Each structure stands twice: as C-alpha cells, then as structure tokens.
JSON list of C-alpha atoms in Angstrom, two decimals:
[
{"chain": "A", "resi": 226, "resn": "UNK", "atom": "CA", "xyz": [56.51, -53.04, 49.32]},
{"chain": "A", "resi": 227, "resn": "UNK", "atom": "CA", "xyz": [58.97, -53.63, 46.49]},
{"chain": "A", "resi": 228, "resn": "UNK", "atom": "CA", "xyz": [57.41, -54.27, 43.14]},
{"chain": "A", "resi": 229, "resn": "UNK", "atom": "CA", "xyz": [57.53, -57.67, 41.46]},
{"chain": "A", "resi": 230, "resn": "UNK", "atom": "CA", "xyz": [56.63, -59.55, 38.34]},
{"chain": "A", "resi": 231, "resn": "UNK", "atom": "CA", "xyz": [53.37, -61.47, 38.67]},
{"chain": "A", "resi": 232, "resn": "UNK", "atom": "CA", "xyz": [53.04, -64.89, 37.09]},
{"chain": "A", "resi": 233, "resn": "UNK", "atom": "CA", "xyz": [50.10, -67.29, 37.08]},
{"chain": "A", "resi": 234, "resn": "UNK", "atom": "CA", "xyz": [51.30, -70.66, 35.73]},
{"chain": "A", "resi": 235, "resn": "UNK", "atom": "CA", "xyz": [48.95, -72.96, 33.86]},
{"chain": "A", "resi": 236, "resn": "UNK", "atom": "CA", "xyz": [50.11, -76.12, 35.59]},
{"chain": "A", "resi": 237, "resn": "UNK", "atom": "CA", "xyz": [52.30, -77.33, 38.45]},
{"chain": "A", "resi": 238, "resn": "UNK", "atom": "CA", "xyz": [55.23, -78.12, 36.15]},
{"chain": "A", "resi": 239, "resn": "UNK", "atom": "CA", "xyz": [55.35, -74.50, 34.95]},
{"chain": "A", "resi": 240, "resn": "UNK", "atom": "CA", "xyz": [55.15, -73.28, 38.54]},
{"chain": "A", "resi": 241, "resn": "UNK", "atom": "CA", "xyz": [58.05, -75.48, 39.64]},
{"chain": "A", "resi": 242, "resn": "UNK", "atom": "CA", "xyz": [60.11, -74.46, 36.61]},
{"chain": "A", "resi": 243, "resn": "UNK", "atom": "CA", "xyz": [59.55, -70.80, 37.37]},
{"chain": "A", "resi": 244, "resn": "UNK", "atom": "CA", "xyz": [60.46, -71.24, 41.05]},
{"chain": "A", "resi": 245, "resn": "UNK", "atom": "CA", "xyz": [63.67, -72.98, 40.04]},
{"chain": "A", "resi": 246, "resn": "UNK", "atom": "CA", "xyz": [64.96, -69.61, 38.78]},
{"chain": "A", "resi": 247, "resn": "UNK", "atom": "CA", "xyz": [65.57, -68.64, 42.43]},
{"chain": "A", "resi": 248, "resn": "UNK", "atom": "CA", "xyz": [68.96, -69.42, 43.92]},
{"chain": "A", "resi": 249, "resn": "UNK", "atom": "CA", "xyz": [67.51, -70.20, 47.33]},
{"chain": "A", "resi": 250, "resn": "UNK", "atom": "CA", "xyz": [64.22, -71.16, 48.90]},
{"chain": "A", "resi": 251, "resn": "UNK", "atom": "CA", "xyz": [65.22, -69.57, 52.19]},
{"chain": "A", "resi": 252, "resn": "UNK", "atom": "CA", "xyz": [64.08, -66.20, 53.51]},
{"chain": "A", "resi": 253, "resn": "UNK", "atom": "CA", "xyz": [64.68, -63.46, 50.98]},
{"chain": "A", "resi": 254, "resn": "UNK", "atom": "CA", "xyz": [64.29, -65.72, 47.94]},
{"chain": "A", "resi": 255, "resn": "UNK", "atom": "CA", "xyz": [63.89, -63.95, 44.58]},
{"chain": "A", "resi": 256, "resn": "UNK", "atom": "CA", "xyz": [60.92, -66.09, 43.59]},
{"chain": "A", "resi": 257, "resn": "UNK", "atom": "CA", "xyz": [58.01, -66.92, 45.83]},
{"chain": "A", "resi": 258, "resn": "UNK", "atom": "CA", "xyz": [54.88, -69.00, 45.48]},
{"chain": "A", "resi": 259, "resn": "UNK", "atom": "CA", "xyz": [51.74, -67.31, 46.73]},
{"chain": "A", "resi": 260, "resn": "UNK", "atom": "CA", "xyz": [48.80, -69.46, 47.80]},
{"chain": "A", "resi": 261, "resn": "UNK", "atom": "CA", "xyz": [46.79, -67.98, 50.69]},
{"chain": "A", "resi": 262, "resn": "UNK", "atom": "CA", "xyz": [49.29, -65.18, 51.13]},
{"chain": "A", "resi": 263, "resn": "UNK", "atom": "CA", "xyz": [48.67, -64.75, 54.85]},
{"chain": "A", "resi": 264, "resn": "UNK", "atom": "CA", "xyz": [52.33, -64.82, 55.80]},
{"chain": "A", "resi": 265, "resn": "UNK", "atom": "CA", "xyz": [54.02, -63.87, 52.54]},
{"chain": "A", "resi": 266, "resn": "UNK", "atom": "CA", "xyz": [52.09, -60.67, 51.83]},
{"chain": "A", "resi": 267, "resn": "UNK", "atom": "CA", "xyz": [52.42, -59.56, 55.43]},
{"chain": "A", "resi": 268, "resn": "UNK", "atom": "CA", "xyz": [56.20, -59.99, 55.26]},
{"chain": "A", "resi": 269, "resn": "UNK", "atom": "CA", "xyz": [56.30, -58.26, 51.85]},
{"chain": "A", "resi": 270, "resn": "UNK", "atom": "CA", "xyz": [54.56, -55.23, 53.35]},
{"chain": "A", "resi": 271, "resn": "UNK", "atom": "CA", "xyz": [57.31, -55.10, 55.97]},
{"chain": "A", "resi": 272, "resn": "UNK", "atom": "CA", "xyz": [60.03, -55.58, 53.31]},
{"chain": "A", "resi": 273, "resn": "UNK", "atom": "CA", "xyz": [61.18, -58.73, 55.09]},
{"chain": "A", "resi": 274, "resn": "UNK", "atom": "CA", "xyz": [60.36, -60.68, 51.94]},
{"chain": "A", "resi": 275, "resn": "UNK", "atom": "CA", "xyz": [61.27, -58.88, 48.70]},
{"chain": "A", "resi": 276, "resn": "UNK", "atom": "CA", "xyz": [60.61, -61.32, 45.85]},
{"chain": "A", "resi": 277, "resn": "UNK", "atom": "CA", "xyz": [61.13, -60.03, 42.30]},
{"chain": "A", "resi": 278, "resn": "UNK", "atom": "CA", "xyz": [58.73, -62.66, 40.95]},
{"chain": "A", "resi": 279, "resn": "UNK", "atom": "CA", "xyz": [55.51, -63.92, 42.48]},
{"chain": "A", "resi": 280, "resn": "UNK", "atom": "CA", "xyz": [54.03, -67.20, 41.28]},
{"chain": "A", "resi": 281, "resn": "UNK", "atom": "CA", "xyz": [50.30, -67.40, 41.97]},
{"chain": "A", "resi": 282, "resn": "UNK", "atom": "CA", "xyz": [49.33, -71.05, 42.36]},
{"chain": "A", "resi": 283, "resn": "UNK", "atom": "CA", "xyz": [45.74, -70.40, 43.45]},
{"chain": "A", "resi": 284, "resn": "UNK", "atom": "CA", "xyz": [44.19, -71.61, 40.20]},
{"chain": "A", "resi": 285, "resn": "UNK", "atom": "CA", "xyz": [46.10, -74.90, 40.19]},
{"chain": "A", "resi": 286, "resn": "UNK", "atom": "CA", "xyz": [44.14, -78.01, 41.27]},
{"chain": "A", "resi": 287, "resn": "UNK", "atom": "CA", "xyz": [45.88, -78.33, 44.63]},
{"chain": "A", "resi": 288, "resn": "UNK", "atom": "CA", "xyz": [42.95, -77.94, 47.03]},
{"chain": "A", "resi": 289, "resn": "UNK", "atom": "CA", "xyz": [42.42, -81.61, 47.90]},
{"chain": "A", "resi": 290, "resn": "UNK", "atom": "CA", "xyz": [42.82, -83.34, 51.25]},
{"chain": "A", "resi": 291, "resn": "UNK", "atom": "CA", "xyz": [43.54, -87.01, 50.57]},
{"chain": "A", "resi": 292, "resn": "UNK", "atom": "CA", "xyz": [44.15, -90.04, 52.76]},
{"chain": "A", "resi": 293, "resn": "UNK", "atom": "CA", "xyz": [47.37, -91.91, 52.05]},
{"chain": "A", "resi": 294, "resn": "UNK", "atom": "CA", "xyz": [47.87, -95.69, 52.10]},
{"chain": "A", "resi": 295, "resn": "UNK", "atom": "CA", "xyz": [49.94, -95.55, 55.29]},
{"chain": "A", "resi": 296, "resn": "UNK", "atom": "CA", "xyz": [47.22, -93.76, 57.24]},
{"chain": "A", "resi": 297, "resn": "UNK", "atom": "CA", "xyz": [48.46, -90.22, 56.70]},
{"chain": "A", "resi": 298, "resn": "UNK", "atom": "CA", "xyz": [46.93, -87.18, 55.04]},
{"chain": "A", "resi": 299, "resn": "UNK", "atom": "CA", "xyz": [48.14, -85.44, 51.92]},
{"chain": "A", "resi": 300, "resn": "UNK", "atom": "CA", "xyz": [47.22, -81.76, 52.16]},
{"chain": "A", "resi": 301, "resn": "UNK", "atom": "CA", "xyz": [47.24, -79.73, 48.95]},
{"chain": "A", "resi": 302, "resn": "UNK", "atom": "CA", "xyz": [49.10, -76.43, 48.82]},
{"chain": "A", "resi": 303, "resn": "UNK", "atom": "CA", "xyz": [45.95, -74.37, 48.35]},
{"chain": "A", "resi": 304, "resn": "UNK", "atom": "CA", "xyz": [43.78, -76.08, 50.97]},
{"chain": "A", "resi": 305, "resn": "UNK", "atom": "CA", "xyz": [42.26, -73.36, 53.14]},
{"chain": "A", "resi": 306, "resn": "UNK", "atom": "CA", "xyz": [42.95, -73.61, 56.86]},
{"chain": "A", "resi": 307, "resn": "UNK", "atom": "CA", "xyz": [39.23, -73.55, 57.63]},
{"chain": "A", "resi": 308, "resn": "UNK", "atom": "CA", "xyz": [38.61, -76.50, 55.28]},
{"chain": "A", "resi": 309, "resn": "UNK", "atom": "CA", "xyz": [41.38, -78.41, 57.00]},
{"chain": "A", "resi": 310, "resn": "UNK", "atom": "CA", "xyz": [40.00, -77.53, 60.43]},
{"chain": "A", "resi": 311, "resn": "UNK", "atom": "CA", "xyz": [36.57, -78.82, 59.40]},
{"chain": "A", "resi": 312, "resn": "UNK", "atom": "CA", "xyz": [37.93, -81.99, 57.77]},
{"chain": "A", "resi": 313, "resn": "UNK", "atom": "CA", "xyz": [36.65, -85.16, 59.47]},
{"chain": "A", "resi": 314, "resn": "UNK", "atom": "CA", "xyz": [40.20, -86.54, 59.79]},
{"chain": "A", "resi": 315, "resn": "UNK", "atom": "CA", "xyz": [41.64, -83.43, 61.42]},
{"chain": "B", "resi": 93, "resn": "UNK", "atom": "CA", "xyz": [50.90, -45.27, 34.34]},
{"chain": "B", "resi": 94, "resn": "UNK", "atom": "CA", "xyz": [53.91, -47.54, 34.20]},
{"chain": "B", "resi": 95, "resn": "UNK", "atom": "CA", "xyz": [53.77, -51.09, 35.55]},
{"chain": "B", "resi": 96, "resn": "UNK", "atom": "CA", "xyz": [50.02, -51.36, 35.93]},
{"chain": "B", "resi": 97, "resn": "UNK", "atom": "CA", "xyz": [48.19, -54.58, 35.13]},
{"chain": "B", "resi": 98, "resn": "UNK", "atom": "CA", "xyz": [44.62, -54.88, 33.85]},
{"chain": "B", "resi": 99, "resn": "UNK", "atom": "CA", "xyz": [42.29, -56.84, 36.09]},
{"chain": "B", "resi": 100, "resn": "UNK", "atom": "CA", "xyz": [38.54, -57.41, 36.04]},
{"chain": "B", "resi": 101, "resn": "UNK", "atom": "CA", "xyz": [36.81, -57.77, 39.39]},
{"chain": "B", "resi": 102, "resn": "UNK", "atom": "CA", "xyz": [33.10, -58.48, 39.64]},
{"chain": "B", "resi": 103, "resn": "UNK", "atom": "CA", "xyz": [32.27, -56.42, 42.74]},
{"chain": "B", "resi": 104, "resn": "UNK", "atom": "CA", "xyz": [28.71, -56.66, 44.08]},
{"chain": "B", "resi": 105, "resn": "UNK", "atom": "CA", "xyz": [27.53, -57.90, 40.70]},
{"chain": "B", "resi": 106, "resn": "UNK", "atom": "CA", "xyz": [29.19, -55.17, 38.62]},
{"chain": "B", "resi": 107, "resn": "UNK", "atom": "CA", "xyz": [32.22, -55.90, 36.43]},
{"chain": "B", "resi": 108, "resn": "UNK", "atom": "CA", "xyz": [35.01, -53.43, 37.12]},
{"chain": "B", "resi": 109, "resn": "UNK", "atom": "CA", "xyz": [37.76, -53.25, 34.55]},
{"chain": "B", "resi": 110, "resn": "UNK", "atom": "CA", "xyz": [40.67, -51.83, 36.51]},
{"chain": "B", "resi": 111, "resn": "UNK", "atom": "CA", "xyz": [44.33, -51.00, 36.06]},
{"chain": "B", "resi": 112, "resn": "UNK", "atom": "CA", "xyz": [46.22, -51.83, 39.23]},
{"chain": "B", "resi": 113, "resn": "UNK", "atom": "CA", "xyz": [49.78, -51.71, 40.45]},
{"chain": "B", "resi": 114, "resn": "UNK", "atom": "CA", "xyz": [50.69, -55.36, 41.19]},
{"chain": "B", "resi": 115, "resn": "UNK", "atom": "CA", "xyz": [51.30, -54.44, 44.84]},
{"chain": "B", "resi": 116, "resn": "UNK", "atom": "CA", "xyz": [47.73, -53.25, 45.38]},
{"chain": "B", "resi": 117, "resn": "UNK", "atom": "CA", "xyz": [45.90, -55.31, 47.98]},
{"chain": "B", "resi": 118, "resn": "UNK", "atom": "CA", "xyz": [42.30, -56.24, 47.32]},
{"chain": "B", "resi": 119, "resn": "UNK", "atom": "CA", "xyz": [41.41, -53.97, 50.27]},
{"chain": "B", "resi": 120, "resn": "UNK", "atom": "CA", "xyz": [43.15, -50.90, 48.85]},
{"chain": "B", "resi": 121, "resn": "UNK", "atom": "CA", "xyz": [41.70, -51.63, 45.43]},
{"chain": "B", "resi": 122, "resn": "UNK", "atom": "CA", "xyz": [38.15, -51.77, 46.83]},
{"chain": "B", "resi": 123, "resn": "UNK", "atom": "CA", "xyz": [38.59, -48.63, 48.94]},
{"chain": "B", "resi": 124, "resn": "UNK", "atom": "CA", "xyz": [40.87, -46.43, 46.82]},
{"chain": "B", "resi": 125, "resn": "UNK", "atom": "CA", "xyz": [40.34, -47.57, 43.22]},
{"chain": "B", "resi": 126, "resn": "UNK", "atom": "CA", "xyz": [36.67, -48.50, 43.30]},
{"chain": "B", "resi": 127, "resn": "UNK", "atom": "CA", "xyz": [35.83, -46.05, 46.13]},
{"chain": "B", "resi": 128, "resn": "UNK", "atom": "CA", "xyz": [33.70, -48.48, 48.13]},
{"chain": "B", "resi": 129, "resn": "UNK", "atom": "CA", "xyz": [34.69, -47.44, 51.64]},
{"chain": "B", "resi": 130, "resn": "UNK", "atom": "CA", "xyz": [32.36, -49.65, 53.66]},
{"chain": "B", "resi": 131, "resn": "UNK", "atom": "CA", "xyz": [35.18, -52.19, 53.94]},
{"chain": "B", "resi": 132, "resn": "UNK", "atom": "CA", "xyz": [37.56, -50.96, 56.65]},
{"chain": "B", "resi": 133, "resn": "UNK", "atom": "CA", "xyz": [41.32, -51.03, 57.11]},
{"chain": "B", "resi": 134, "resn": "UNK", "atom": "CA", "xyz": [42.12, -51.87, 60.71]},
{"chain": "B", "resi": 135, "resn": "UNK", "atom": "CA", "xyz": [45.52, -53.45, 61.17]},
{"chain": "B", "resi": 136, "resn": "UNK", "atom": "CA", "xyz": [46.41, -54.15, 57.49]},
{"chain": "B", "resi": 137, "resn": "UNK", "atom": "CA", "xyz": [48.14, -57.32, 58.72]},
{"chain": "B", "resi": 138, "resn": "UNK", "atom": "CA", "xyz": [45.33, -59.86, 58.80]},
{"chain": "B", "resi": 139, "resn": "UNK", "atom": "CA", "xyz": [44.88, -59.81, 62.52]},
{"chain": "B", "resi": 140, "resn": "UNK", "atom": "CA", "xyz": [41.70, -57.79, 63.06]},
{"chain": "B", "resi": 141, "resn": "UNK", "atom": "CA", "xyz": [39.20, -58.86, 60.37]},
{"chain": "B", "resi": 142, "resn": "UNK", "atom": "CA", "xyz": [37.86, -55.34, 59.71]},
{"chain": "B", "resi": 143, "resn": "UNK", "atom": "CA", "xyz": [38.63, -55.81, 55.99]},
{"chain": "B", "resi": 144, "resn": "UNK", "atom": "CA", "xyz": [36.62, -59.04, 55.62]},
{"chain": "B", "resi": 145, "resn": "UNK", "atom": "CA", "xyz": [34.92, -59.46, 52.23]},
{"chain": "B", "resi": 146, "resn": "UNK", "atom": "CA", "xyz": [33.61, -62.47, 50.31]},
{"chain": "B", "resi": 147, "resn": "UNK", "atom": "CA", "xyz": [35.54, -63.88, 47.36]},
{"chain": "B", "resi": 148, "resn": "UNK", "atom": "CA", "xyz": [33.41, -66.36, 45.42]},
{"chain": "B", "resi": 149, "resn": "UNK", "atom": "CA", "xyz": [31.22, -66.68, 48.50]},
{"chain": "B", "resi": 150, "resn": "UNK", "atom": "CA", "xyz": [33.99, -67.30, 51.01]},
{"chain": "B", "resi": 151, "resn": "UNK", "atom": "CA", "xyz": [35.21, -64.80, 53.59]},
{"chain": "B", "resi": 152, "resn": "UNK", "atom": "CA", "xyz": [38.76, -63.52, 53.28]},
{"chain": "B", "resi": 153, "resn": "UNK", "atom": "CA", "xyz": [40.90, -60.80, 54.81]},
{"chain": "B", "resi": 154, "resn": "UNK", "atom": "CA", "xyz": [41.13, -58.45, 51.83]},
{"chain": "B", "resi": 155, "resn": "UNK", "atom": "CA", "xyz": [44.31, -56.85, 53.23]},
{"chain": "B", "resi": 156, "resn": "UNK", "atom": "CA", "xyz": [46.25, -60.08, 52.75]},
{"chain": "B", "resi": 157, "resn": "UNK", "atom": "CA", "xyz": [45.48, -60.80, 49.14]},
{"chain": "B", "resi": 158, "resn": "UNK", "atom": "CA", "xyz": [46.39, -58.91, 45.99]},
{"chain": "B", "resi": 159, "resn": "UNK", "atom": "CA", "xyz": [43.79, -57.44, 43.67]},
{"chain": "B", "resi": 160, "resn": "UNK", "atom": "CA", "xyz": [45.37, -59.01, 40.59]},
{"chain": "B", "resi": 161, "resn": "UNK", "atom": "CA", "xyz": [45.07, -62.48, 42.15]},
{"chain": "B", "resi": 162, "resn": "UNK", "atom": "CA", "xyz": [41.29, -62.12, 41.75]},
{"chain": "B", "resi": 163, "resn": "UNK", "atom": "CA", "xyz": [40.89, -61.50, 38.04]},
{"chain": "B", "resi": 164, "resn": "UNK", "atom": "CA", "xyz": [37.38, -62.72, 37.20]},
{"chain": "B", "resi": 165, "resn": "UNK", "atom": "CA", "xyz": [36.46, -63.44, 40.80]},
{"chain": "B", "resi": 166, "resn": "UNK", "atom": "CA", "xyz": [33.16, -62.50, 42.40]},
{"chain": "B", "resi": 167, "resn": "UNK", "atom": "CA", "xyz": [33.76, -60.04, 45.26]},
{"chain": "B", "resi": 168, "resn": "UNK", "atom": "CA", "xyz": [31.04, -59.09, 47.73]},
{"chain": "B", "resi": 169, "resn": "UNK", "atom": "CA", "xyz": [31.46, -56.19, 50.14]},
{"chain": "B", "resi": 170, "resn": "UNK", "atom": "CA", "xyz": [29.17, -54.79, 52.83]},
{"chain": "B", "resi": 171, "resn": "UNK", "atom": "CA", "xyz": [27.64, -52.53, 50.16]},
{"chain": "B", "resi": 172, "resn": "UNK", "atom": "CA", "xyz": [26.55, -55.63, 48.26]},
{"chain": "B", "resi": 173, "resn": "UNK", "atom": "CA", "xyz": [24.50, -57.47, 50.88]},
{"chain": "B", "resi": 174, "resn": "UNK", "atom": "CA", "xyz": [21.82, -54.92, 51.78]},
{"chain": "B", "resi": 175, "resn": "UNK", "atom": "CA", "xyz": [20.64, -51.34, 51.50]},
{"chain": "B", "resi": 176, "resn": "UNK", "atom": "CA", "xyz": [19.49, -48.87, 54.18]},
{"chain": "B", "resi": 177, "resn": "UNK", "atom": "CA", "xyz": [15.91, -49.55, 53.08]},
{"chain": "B", "resi": 178, "resn": "UNK", "atom": "CA", "xyz": [16.34, -53.30, 52.76]},
{"chain": "B", "resi": 179, "resn": "UNK", "atom": "CA", "xyz": [18.85, -54.59, 55.29]},
{"chain": "B", "resi": 180, "resn": "UNK", "atom": "CA", "xyz": [20.33, -58.06, 55.12]},
{"chain": "B", "resi": 181, "resn": "UNK", "atom": "CA", "xyz": [18.90, -60.11, 58.03]},
{"chain": "B", "resi": 182, "resn": "UNK", "atom": "CA", "xyz": [22.35, -60.04, 59.65]},
{"chain": "B", "resi": 183, "resn": "UNK", "atom": "CA", "xyz": [22.49, -56.25, 59.43]},
{"chain": "B", "resi": 184, "resn": "UNK", "atom": "CA", "xyz": [19.00, -56.02, 60.96]},
{"chain": "B", "resi": 185, "resn": "UNK", "atom": "CA", "xyz": [20.03, -58.39, 63.75]},
{"chain": "B", "resi": 186, "resn": "UNK", "atom": "CA", "xyz": [23.14, -56.32, 64.54]},
{"chain": "B", "resi": 187, "resn": "UNK", "atom": "CA", "xyz": [20.89, -53.26, 64.87]},
{"chain": "B", "resi": 188, "resn": "UNK", "atom": "CA", "xyz": [18.32, -55.13, 66.96]},
{"chain": "B", "resi": 189, "resn": "UNK", "atom": "CA", "xyz": [20.96, -56.63, 69.28]},
{"chain": "B", "resi": 190, "resn": "UNK", "atom": "CA", "xyz": [23.17, -53.51, 69.42]},
{"chain": "B", "resi": 191, "resn": "UNK", "atom": "CA", "xyz": [26.12, -55.53, 68.11]},
{"chain": "B", "resi": 192, "resn": "UNK", "atom": "CA", "xyz": [28.58, -52.63, 68.01]},
{"chain": "B", "resi": 193, "resn": "UNK", "atom": "CA", "xyz": [29.71, -49.50, 69.75]},
{"chain": "B", "resi": 194, "resn": "UNK", "atom": "CA", "xyz": [31.95, -47.39, 67.49]},
{"chain": "B", "resi": 195, "resn": "UNK", "atom": "CA", "xyz": [31.08, -49.45, 64.42]},
{"chain": "B", "resi": 196, "resn": "UNK", "atom": "CA", "xyz": [34.53, -49.58, 62.82]},
{"chain": "B", "resi": 197, "resn": "UNK", "atom": "CA", "xyz": [34.79, -53.37, 62.90]},
{"chain": "B", "resi": 198, "resn": "UNK", "atom": "CA", "xyz": [31.10, -53.87, 62.09]},
{"chain": "B", "resi": 199, "resn": "UNK", "atom": "CA", "xyz": [31.22, -54.30, 58.31]},
{"chain": "B", "resi": 200, "resn": "UNK", "atom": "CA", "xyz": [33.91, -56.96, 58.75]},
{"chain": "B", "resi": 201, "resn": "UNK", "atom": "CA", "xyz": [31.94, -58.61, 61.56]},
{"chain": "B", "resi": 202, "resn": "UNK", "atom": "CA", "xyz": [28.80, -58.72, 59.42]},
{"chain": "B", "resi": 203, "resn": "UNK", "atom": "CA", "xyz": [30.59, -60.05, 56.32]},
{"chain": "B", "resi": 204, "resn": "UNK", "atom": "CA", "xyz": [32.19, -62.73, 58.47]},
{"chain": "B", "resi": 205, "resn": "UNK", "atom": "CA", "xyz": [28.87, -63.56, 60.13]},
{"chain": "B", "resi": 206, "resn": "UNK", "atom": "CA", "xyz": [27.06, -63.84, 56.79]},
{"chain": "B", "resi": 207, "resn": "UNK", "atom": "CA", "xyz": [29.71, -66.26, 55.50]},
{"chain": "B", "resi": 208, "resn": "UNK", "atom": "CA", "xyz": [29.52, -68.23, 58.74]},
{"chain": "B", "resi": 209, "resn": "UNK", "atom": "CA", "xyz": [25.89, -69.08, 58.01]},
{"chain": "B", "resi": 210, "resn": "UNK", "atom": "CA", "xyz": [27.03, -71.36, 55.17]},
{"chain": "B", "resi": 211, "resn": "UNK", "atom": "CA", "xyz": [29.93, -72.94, 57.07]},
{"chain": "B", "resi": 212, "resn": "UNK", "atom": "CA", "xyz": [29.87, -76.01, 59.31]},
{"chain": "B", "resi": 213, "resn": "UNK", "atom": "CA", "xyz": [29.32, -74.36, 62.69]},
{"chain": "B", "resi": 214, "resn": "UNK", "atom": "CA", "xyz": [28.06, -75.99, 65.86]},
{"chain": "B", "resi": 215, "resn": "UNK", "atom": "CA", "xyz": [24.90, -74.69, 67.53]},
{"chain": "B", "resi": 216, "resn": "UNK", "atom": "CA", "xyz": [26.38, -73.09, 70.66]},
{"chain": "B", "resi": 217, "resn": "UNK", "atom": "CA", "xyz": [27.60, -69.59, 71.46]},
{"chain": "B", "resi": 218, "resn": "UNK", "atom": "CA", "xyz": [31.09, -71.03, 71.91]},
{"chain": "B", "resi": 219, "resn": "UNK", "atom": "CA", "xyz": [30.95, -72.40, 68.35]},
{"chain": "B", "resi": 220, "resn": "UNK", "atom": "CA", "xyz": [30.02, -68.97, 67.01]},
{"chain": "B", "resi": 221, "resn": "UNK", "atom": "CA", "xyz": [32.79, -67.32, 69.03]},
{"chain": "B", "resi": 222, "resn": "UNK", "atom": "CA", "xyz": [35.33, -69.76, 67.62]},
{"chain": "B", "resi": 223, "resn": "UNK", "atom": "CA", "xyz": [34.26, -69.10, 64.02]},
{"chain": "B", "resi": 224, "resn": "UNK", "atom": "CA", "xyz": [34.18, -65.34, 64.64]},
{"chain": "B", "resi": 225, "resn": "UNK", "atom": "CA", "xyz": [37.59, -65.32, 66.34]},
{"chain": "B", "resi": 226, "resn": "UNK", "atom": "CA", "xyz": [39.19, -63.66, 63.31]},
{"chain": "B", "resi": 227, "resn": "UNK", "atom": "CA", "xyz": [37.18, -60.50, 63.87]},
{"chain": "B", "resi": 228, "resn": "UNK", "atom": "CA", "xyz": [38.35, -58.28, 66.69]},
{"chain": "B", "resi": 229, "resn": "UNK", "atom": "CA", "xyz": [36.11, -55.65, 68.35]},
{"chain": "B", "resi": 230, "resn": "UNK", "atom": "CA", "xyz": [38.05, -53.17, 70.43]},
{"chain": "B", "resi": 231, "resn": "UNK", "atom": "CA", "xyz": [34.83, -51.84, 71.99]},
{"chain": "B", "resi": 232, "resn": "UNK", "atom": "CA", "xyz": [34.08, -55.34, 73.27]},
{"chain": "B", "resi": 233, "resn": "UNK", "atom": "CA", "xyz": [30.63, -55.78, 71.75]},
{"chain": "B", "resi": 234, "resn": "UNK", "atom": "CA", "xyz": [31.18, -59.54, 71.54]},
{"chain": "B", "resi": 235, "resn": "UNK", "atom": "CA", "xyz": [28.15, -60.71, 73.61]},
{"chain": "B", "resi": 236, "resn": "UNK", "atom": "CA", "xyz": [25.76, -58.70, 71.41]},
{"chain": "B", "resi": 237, "resn": "UNK", "atom": "CA", "xyz": [27.52, -59.78, 68.22]},
{"chain": "B", "resi": 238, "resn": "UNK", "atom": "CA", "xyz": [27.05, -63.43, 69.22]},
{"chain": "B", "resi": 239, "resn": "UNK", "atom": "CA", "xyz": [23.39, -62.70, 70.08]},
{"chain": "B", "resi": 240, "resn": "UNK", "atom": "CA", "xyz": [22.83, -61.14, 66.65]},
{"chain": "B", "resi": 241, "resn": "UNK", "atom": "CA", "xyz": [24.35, -64.10, 64.82]},
{"chain": "B", "resi": 242, "resn": "UNK", "atom": "CA", "xyz": [22.44, -66.63, 66.90]},
{"chain": "B", "resi": 243, "resn": "UNK", "atom": "CA", "xyz": [19.21, -64.72, 66.26]},
{"chain": "B", "resi": 244, "resn": "UNK", "atom": "CA", "xyz": [19.71, -65.01, 62.49]},
{"chain": "B", "resi": 245, "resn": "UNK", "atom": "CA", "xyz": [20.69, -68.68, 62.73]},
{"chain": "B", "resi": 246, "resn": "UNK", "atom": "CA", "xyz": [17.60, -69.51, 64.77]},
{"chain": "B", "resi": 247, "resn": "UNK", "atom": "CA", "xyz": [15.32, -67.84, 62.23]},
{"chain": "B", "resi": 248, "resn": "UNK", "atom": "CA", "xyz": [16.99, -69.57, 59.29]}
]
C-alpha cells in the first residue's frame, strides 16, 4: 500500500473542501473519503487505489436513515449495511 | 520512526498508546503491535471473517479498517471476552457443541456470534446462518456453530 496523509475533518464542509483538492472523483483519485472502508482499503492494498490523502468521515453525523417527503429514503454516508438491512423500510 | 502517527486504542479495557504507520490495519496493529494473536488473519480482504473484533460493541472485519481510524475507540478481541478458567458462554457452547475442527476461524466466529446476540436476529437456524454469513469455516463446522449459538440464545 502507498502511504497517504490522514485527515479527520470536523464537519462536512471541511470534508468537501478537502476532497475538492482532487482533480477527479474517478478511479485513481488523489483524495478519497473513507467511511466503512470495505472497498477502498481492499483496493488500496492491491494498489488499485493510491490516494495521497484520506479523509475519514466516520465521526461526522451522517449515520441517519431518513424518510423523504416523496416516499424515498435518504441514507447517510456512514450508515452501516447491517443497520440498513435491519431498517423497517428496507 | 518517520511518518508514524500516535493513536490510543482501548483494547480489552486497557488503554494502549501506540505509534502506527497510517497504513496499519486494525488487524495488524492488534497482532503485530499489541501482540494479541488470538485474532486471526485469513484472507486479509474482508471475505472470511477470521479477523472479526468488536469496535464500540459492534463487530467489524479488522482487516478492512485502519488502526488510526479508531483513536479513542473501545476494541474487544477474543482475549477480552473470557479466560481459560472462566469462558464466555459462547466459548463454552462452542466447546460443548464441537463448533470447530482446525480452529483457525473460531475466534472470529465467536466474536461474531457474541455480537449477534445483541442484534435483531430471528429465532430460526436460517436466521443465525444469515447473520453469520460473513464468517467462513473451511472445515465446514457450520451445523455445530449454529447449534452453539442457538444454545446460548436459548439460555439467555
């Protein structure tokens, strides 16, 4: 795995600002958000993803599953898959 | 050492002030840095569940998360749930039901099973199998693993 700079932003605005330093959001981006990490860390181990900066959003308040006015669901970026699977609306 | 980052992990109730390379997975940190080798490395890709530990009471694959993401977090490993003289009920049930053959996946199976007890899980064997589907046993001890978990759930 290539090394990287680790950053834990204090709020979503700081996270977005930090991510905006990357020129692309496509595969191989310089800056990556890490939430669960299931896919990203696996690909970093294989050197498929080689971010130079990792933005850890796990402490941000993004773990809510909310119903929207039009009958949909808004799923936060740090909602765990098991919580989603157990959600009454899923 | 260059490039290391200080991190404090509370592992099995003991605060560990560590210096880790940012690339260190929680699994490697537990095994290599803290020298608690009960947690096993199977695939190192999140597919087998041998590395399952609890982070703040929830089960996670420790191979797919970085140690420095857990500064201040409460980590529980197989060493933290029971002792040879005083087994956790799940450990005792695995022994009673012969829920293993080679034993390599067992610490992950048990950590997963202990976490399952607090999760919304239906009463049937099929429900247990679904919630244990992240833990692979190459020896095929699945029927006895399910029996062990159901035994603990029925006593609870």
